[in-house]
Every structure is written in structure tokens, then in C-alpha cells.
N, CA, C and O atoms as a MOPAC input file, in Angstrom:
PM7 MOZYME 1SCF
protein

 N     82.47500 1   246.69000 1    58.64400 1
 C     81.72200 1   247.49100 1    57.70900 1
 C     82.54200 1   248.68900 1    57.24200 1
 O     82.42300 1   249.12400 1    56.09600 1
 N     83.36100 1   249.21000 1    58.12500 1
 C     84.17400 1   250.36700 1    57.76000 1
 C     85.19000 1   249.99600 1    56.68800 1
 O     85.49500 1   250.80200 1    55.80900 1
 N     85.71600 1   248.76500 1    56.76100 1
 C     86.72900 1   248.36900 1    55.79000 1
 C     86.17100 1   248.35100 1    54.37500 1
 O     86.91500 1   248.56700 1    53.41800 1
 N     84.87000 1   248.09700 1    54.22500 1
 C     84.27100 1   248.10800 1    52.89300 1
 C     84.29400 1   249.51600 1    52.30400 1
 O     84.61300 1   249.70200 1    51.13000 1
 N     83.95800 1   250.49300 1    53.12000 1
 C     83.99400 1   251.87900 1    52.65600 1
 C     85.39800 1   252.33700 1    52.32600 1
 O     85.61600 1   253.03800 1    51.33800 1
 N     86.35000 1   251.94000 1    53.15600 1
 C     87.74200 1   252.29500 1    52.88200 1
 C     88.24600 1   251.62900 1    51.60700 1
 O     88.97900 1   252.24300 1    50.83300 1
 N     87.85700 1   250.38500 1    51.38800 1
 C     88.25400 1   249.67800 1    50.17400 1
 C     87.68600 1   250.35800 1    48.93600 1
 O     88.39900 1   250.55900 1    47.95200 1
 N     86.41600 1   250.70900 1    48.98300 1
 C     85.77700 1   251.36600 1    47.84300 1
 C     86.41900 1   252.72300 1    47.57600 1
 O     86.69300 1   253.05700 1    46.42400 1
 N     86.65900 1   253.50100 1    48.61200 1
 C     87.27100 1   254.82100 1    48.43400 1
 C     88.68500 1   254.70500 1    47.87600 1
 O     89.07800 1   255.49700 1    47.02000 1
 N     89.44900 1   253.72800 1    48.35000 1
 C     90.81200 1   253.53800 1    47.85900 1
 C     90.81500 1   253.10800 1    46.39700 1
 O     91.59900 1   253.61800 1    45.59700 1
 N     89.94900 1   252.18200 1    46.05500 1
 C     89.87600 1   251.71700 1    44.66800 1
 C     89.44100 1   252.85000 1    43.75000 1
 O     90.02000 1   253.03800 1    42.68100 1
 N     88.43300 1   253.60200 1    44.15400 1
 C     87.96200 1   254.71000 1    43.32400 1
 C     89.04700 1   255.75900 1    43.14000 1
 O     89.26700 1   256.23000 1    42.02400 1
 N     89.72800 1   256.13100 1    44.21400 1
 C     90.79000 1   257.13700 1    44.10900 1
 C     91.92900 1   256.64000 1    43.22100 1
 O     92.44100 1   257.39200 1    42.39200 1
 N     92.32300 1   255.39200 1    43.38900 1
 C     93.39700 1   254.83900 1    42.56600 1
 C     93.02600 1   254.76700 1    41.10000 1
 O     93.83500 1   255.09000 1    40.22900 1
 N     91.81000 1   254.34700 1    40.83000 1
 C     91.37900 1   254.26200 1    39.43800 1
 C     91.23300 1   255.63800 1    38.80700 1
 O     91.60200 1   255.83300 1    37.64900 1
 N     90.70200 1   256.58700 1    39.55500 1
 C     90.58900 1   257.94400 1    39.01300 1
 C     91.96200 1   258.51800 1    38.69000 1
 O     92.13400 1   259.19600 1    37.67700 1
 N     92.93200 1   258.24800 1    39.54600 1
 C     94.29100 1   258.74400 1    39.29800 1
 C     94.90600 1   258.03200 1    38.09800 1
 O     95.54200 1   258.66700 1    37.25700 1
 N     94.72000 1   256.71400 1    38.01500 1
 C     95.32000 1   255.94200 1    36.92700 1
 C     94.66300 1   256.24200 1    35.58200 1
 O     95.33000 1   256.20300 1    34.54800 1
 N     93.38100 1   256.53500 1    35.58400 1
 C     92.64900 1   256.74800 1    34.33300 1
 C     92.38400 1   258.22300 1    34.05700 1
 O     91.49900 1   258.55300 1    33.26800 1
 N     93.13100 1   259.10600 1    34.69100 1
 C     92.86600 1   260.54000 1    34.54600 1
 C     93.07900 1   261.03900 1    33.12000 1
 O     92.48800 1   262.04700 1    32.73300 1
 N     93.89800 1   260.36600 1    32.34000 1
 C     94.15600 1   260.80100 1    30.97200 1
 C     93.05200 1   260.45200 1    29.99500 1
 O     93.08800 1   260.90900 1    28.85200 1
 N     92.07700 1   259.66700 1    30.39800 1
 C     91.02400 1   259.22600 1    29.49300 1
 C     89.74300 1   260.04400 1    29.61600 1
 O     88.76300 1   259.75700 1    28.92800 1
 N     89.73400 1   261.05200 1    30.47500 1
 C     88.58100 1   261.93900 1    30.60600 1
 C     87.34900 1   261.24200 1    31.14400 1
 O     87.41900 1   260.50600 1    32.12800 1
 N     86.20100 1   261.48200 1    30.48100 1
 C     84.93300 1   260.92000 1    30.95800 1
 C     84.90900 1   259.40000 1    30.87600 1
 O     84.30400 1   258.74000 1    31.72100 1
 N     85.56000 1   258.84500 1    29.86800 1
 C     85.59300 1   257.38300 1    29.75800 1
 C     86.35800 1   256.77700 1    30.93100 1
 O     85.96700 1   255.73600 1    31.45800 1
 N     87.43200 1   257.41800 1    31.33400 1
 C     88.17800 1   256.94900 1    32.49700 1
 C     87.34500 1   257.02700 1    33.76300 1
 O     87.38900 1   256.12700 1    34.60200 1
 N     86.58600 1   258.10500 1    33.89900 1
 C     85.69400 1   258.24700 1    35.05300 1
 C     84.63000 1   257.14800 1    35.05500 1
 O     84.33700 1   256.56900 1    36.10100 1
 N     84.05600 1   256.86300 1    33.89300 1
 C     83.04100 1   255.81400 1    33.78900 1
 C     83.62700 1   254.44400 1    34.13700 1
 O     83.01700 1   253.67700 1    34.88200 1
 N     84.80300 1   254.13900 1    33.60200 1
 C     85.45100 1   252.85700 1    33.89800 1
 C     85.74900 1   252.75500 1    35.38700 1
 O     85.50700 1   251.71600 1    36.00000 1
 N     86.27500 1   253.82900 1    35.97000 1
 C     86.59900 1   253.81900 1    37.39800 1
 C     85.34500 1   253.60700 1    38.23900 1
 O     85.37000 1   252.84000 1    39.20200 1
 N     84.25900 1   254.26800 1    37.89100 1
 C     83.02000 1   254.11900 1    38.66000 1
 C     82.44600 1   252.71100 1    38.52700 1
 O     81.97300 1   252.14500 1    39.51300 1
 N     82.47900 1   252.13900 1    37.32700 1
 C     81.95600 1   250.78500 1    37.14700 1
 C     82.78100 1   249.76300 1    37.91900 1
 O     82.22000 1   248.86900 1    38.55300 1
 N     84.09800 1   249.88300 1    37.87400 1
 C     84.94300 1   248.95700 1    38.62200 1
 C     84.77500 1   249.14300 1    40.12400 1
 O     84.84500 1   248.17700 1    40.88400 1
 N     84.55500 1   250.37600 1    40.55100 1
 C     84.31800 1   250.63100 1    41.97000 1
 C     82.99700 1   250.00900 1    42.41700 1
 O     82.91700 1   249.44900 1    43.51000 1
 N     81.96800 1   250.10200 1    41.58700 1
 C     80.69300 1   249.45700 1    41.91300 1
 C     80.85100 1   247.94200 1    42.00800 1
 O     80.24200 1   247.30400 1    42.86700 1
 N     81.66500 1   247.36900 1    41.12900 1
 C     81.92100 1   245.92900 1    41.20100 1
 C     82.64800 1   245.58100 1    42.49300 1
 O     82.34500 1   244.56800 1    43.12300 1
 N     83.60400 1   246.41300 1    42.88900 1
 C     84.32900 1   246.17900 1    44.13500 1
 C     83.39300 1   246.28500 1    45.33400 1
 O     83.44200 1   245.45600 1    46.24200 1
 N     82.55000 1   247.29900 1    45.33400 1
 C     81.59700 1   247.46800 1    46.43400 1
 C     80.61200 1   246.30300 1    46.48000 1
 O     80.27900 1   245.81300 1    47.55900 1
 N     80.15100 1   245.86300 1    45.32600 1
 C     79.24400 1   244.72000 1    45.28400 1
 C     79.90200 1   243.44500 1    45.78200 1
 O     79.28100 1   242.66500 1    46.50400 1
 N     81.14600 1   243.23100 1    45.40300 1
 C     81.87200 1   242.05700 1    45.88900 1
 C     82.09700 1   242.10300 1    47.38300 1
 O     81.97600 1   241.08300 1    48.06200 1
 N     82.41900 1   243.26100 1    47.89800 1
 C     82.60500 1   243.40200 1    49.34100 1
 C     81.29700 1   243.15600 1    50.08300 1
 O     81.27400 1   242.47300 1    51.10700 1
 N     80.21900 1   243.71200 1    49.56400 1
 C     78.91700 1   243.50800 1    50.20400 1
 C     78.51500 1   242.03800 1    50.14800 1
 O     77.95900 1   241.50900 1    51.11100 1
 N     78.79000 1   241.37900 1    49.03100 1
 C     78.48300 1   239.94700 1    48.92100 1
 C     79.25200 1   239.15300 1    49.96500 1
 O     78.68400 1   238.30900 1    50.65700 1
 N     80.54000 1   239.42700 1    50.07300 1
 C     81.35300 1   238.71400 1    51.05600 1
 C     80.84800 1   238.98000 1    52.46500 1
 O     80.79900 1   238.06400 1    53.28500 1
 N     80.47700 1   240.20000 1    52.75400 1
 C     80.04600 1   240.56000 1    54.10500 1
 C     78.72300 1   239.89700 1    54.46400 1
 O     78.59600 1   239.31900 1    55.54300 1
 N     77.74100 1   239.97200 1    53.57500 1
 C     76.40200 1   239.48700 1    53.90300 1
 C     76.23300 1   237.99400 1    53.68700 1
 O     75.63800 1   237.31600 1    54.52400 1
 N     76.74600 1   237.46500 1    52.57500 1
 C     76.42200 1   236.08700 1    52.21000 1
 C     77.46100 1   235.06200 1    52.63300 1
 O     77.17800 1   233.86500 1    52.58500 1
 N     78.61800 1   235.46800 1    53.03300 1
 C     79.62800 1   234.51200 1    53.46500 1
 C     79.77300 1   234.46600 1    54.97800 1
 O     80.70700 1   233.84800 1    55.48900 1
 N     78.86100 1   235.11200 1    55.70600 1
 C     78.79000 1   234.91900 1    57.13800 1
 C     79.50700 1   235.93200 1    57.99900 1
 O     79.49200 1   235.78700 1    59.22200 1
 N     80.12800 1   236.93900 1    57.44200 1
 C     80.84400 1   237.90500 1    58.27300 1
 C     79.87700 1   238.68000 1    59.16500 1
 O     80.20800 1   239.00500 1    60.30500 1
 N     78.68600 1   238.97600 1    58.65100 1
 C     77.71200 1   239.71800 1    59.44400 1
 C     77.25300 1   238.89100 1    60.64200 1
 O     77.18700 1   239.40200 1    61.76000 1
 N     76.93700 1   237.61900 1    60.41500 1
 C     76.50100 1   236.76000 1    61.51400 1
 C     77.62400 1   236.55800 1    62.52300 1
 O     77.38000 1   236.52800 1    63.72900 1
 N     78.85300 1   236.41900 1    62.03200 1
 C     79.98000 1   236.24700 1    62.95000 1
 C     80.18000 1   237.48700 1    63.80800 1
 O     80.50600 1   237.37800 1    64.99000 1
 N     79.98400 1   238.67300 1    63.22000 1
 C     80.14500 1   239.88800 1    64.01200 1
 C     79.05500 1   239.98700 1    65.07300 1
 O     79.31500 1   240.45300 1    66.18200 1
 N     77.83800 1   239.55500 1    64.74600 1
 C     76.76600 1   239.57200 1    65.74100 1
 C     77.03900 1   238.58400 1    66.86100 1
 O     76.81300 1   238.89700 1    68.03000 1
 N     77.52600 1   237.38600 1    66.52000 1
 C     77.79900 1   236.40300 1    67.56500 1
 C     78.97600 1   236.84300 1    68.42900 1
 O     79.00100 1   236.56000 1    69.62700 1
 N     79.94900 1   237.53000 1    67.84000 1
 C     81.07200 1   238.04100 1    68.62000 1
 C     80.59000 1   239.08700 1    69.61200 1
 O     81.01900 1   239.09400 1    70.76600 1
 N     79.70400 1   239.96800 1    69.17300 1
 C     79.15100 1   240.97400 1    70.08200 1
 C     78.36600 1   240.31300 1    71.20900 1
 O     78.44500 1   240.74100 1    72.36000 1
 N     77.60800 1   239.26800 1    70.87500 1
 C     76.83000 1   238.56900 1    71.89700 1
 C     77.75400 1   237.89400 1    72.90700 1
 O     77.49200 1   237.93700 1    74.10900 1
 N     78.82600 1   237.27600 1    72.43300 1
 C     79.76800 1   236.62200 1    73.34200 1
 C     80.49000 1   237.63900 1    74.22100 1
 O     80.72300 1   237.38300 1    75.40200 1
 N     80.83800 1   238.76900 1    73.66300 1
 C     81.52300 1   239.79500 1    74.44600 1
 C     80.60300 1   240.42900 1    75.48500 1
 O     81.07800 1   240.99000 1    76.47300 1
 N     79.29400 1   240.34300 1    75.27000 1
 C     78.34200 1   240.92400 1    76.21800 1
 C     78.08200 1   240.01500 1    77.41700 1
 O     77.45800 1   240.44300 1    78.38800 1
 N     78.54800 1   238.77500 1    77.36400 1
 C     78.34100 1   237.85800 1    78.48800 1
 C     79.13800 1   238.31300 1    79.70400 1
 O     80.18900 1   238.93800 1    79.56200 1
 N     78.64300 1   238.00300 1    80.89400 1
 C     79.43000 1   238.28700 1    82.09700 1
 C     80.73900 1   237.49200 1    82.07900 1
 O     80.83400 1   236.45100 1    81.42900 1
 N     81.72100 1   237.98600 1    82.78400 1
 C     83.06400 1   237.39400 1    82.75000 1
 C     83.07300 1   235.93100 1    83.18500 1
 O     83.82100 1   235.13000 1    82.62400 1
 N     82.26100 1   235.57000 1    84.16500 1
 C     82.28200 1   234.18600 1    84.65900 1
 C     81.54100 1   233.20600 1    83.75100 1
 O     81.64100 1   231.99600 1    83.95300 1
 N     80.80000 1   233.70000 1    82.75400 1
 C     80.08500 1   232.81700 1    81.83800 1
 C     80.80100 1   232.64400 1    80.50700 1
 O     80.34400 1   231.87700 1    79.65900 1
 N     81.89300 1   233.32800 1    80.30900 1
 C     82.61700 1   233.21300 1    79.04200 1
 C     83.42600 1   231.92900 1    79.01000 1
 O     83.87200 1   231.43200 1    80.04400 1
 N     83.60800 1   231.40500 1    77.81800 1
 C     84.38100 1   230.16300 1    77.66500 1
 C     85.86500 1   230.45500 1    77.77100 1
 O     86.68300 1   229.54100 1    77.66900 1

């Protein structure tokens, strides 16, 4: 989950720096592209199984040592 926030912050900072010469339009473009990036990351996390895999990993790690595969 942390990587999604880092990705969004990096994309927003990079776009703001790259589009700094365009003023408000550059800010709008950067924000819209950042929202698309955040939406894509959230889609990948929730709908492609990363969330369920993280829950199952936590459950497996919580097992006693002699019951682990």
C-alpha cells in the first residue's frame, strides 16, 4: 500500500516539475495524470489480487513454525 502513495507522489512531483512552464494548465494536467496513476494503482491492488495475496501471506506468517509448509 505504501508503494502506491510513493508512486503517486513521485509522478505528481515529476509532472509538476516538467510542466512548471505552463502555469495552471500544467498543474491541471499533472493532477489529472496523477489521478489516473492513482486509479490504476488502486485497480491493480484491489482487483488483480494483491490485497488478497497480502492477507494470505500474513495468515501464513502467523502460523506456528511447525505448521508452516
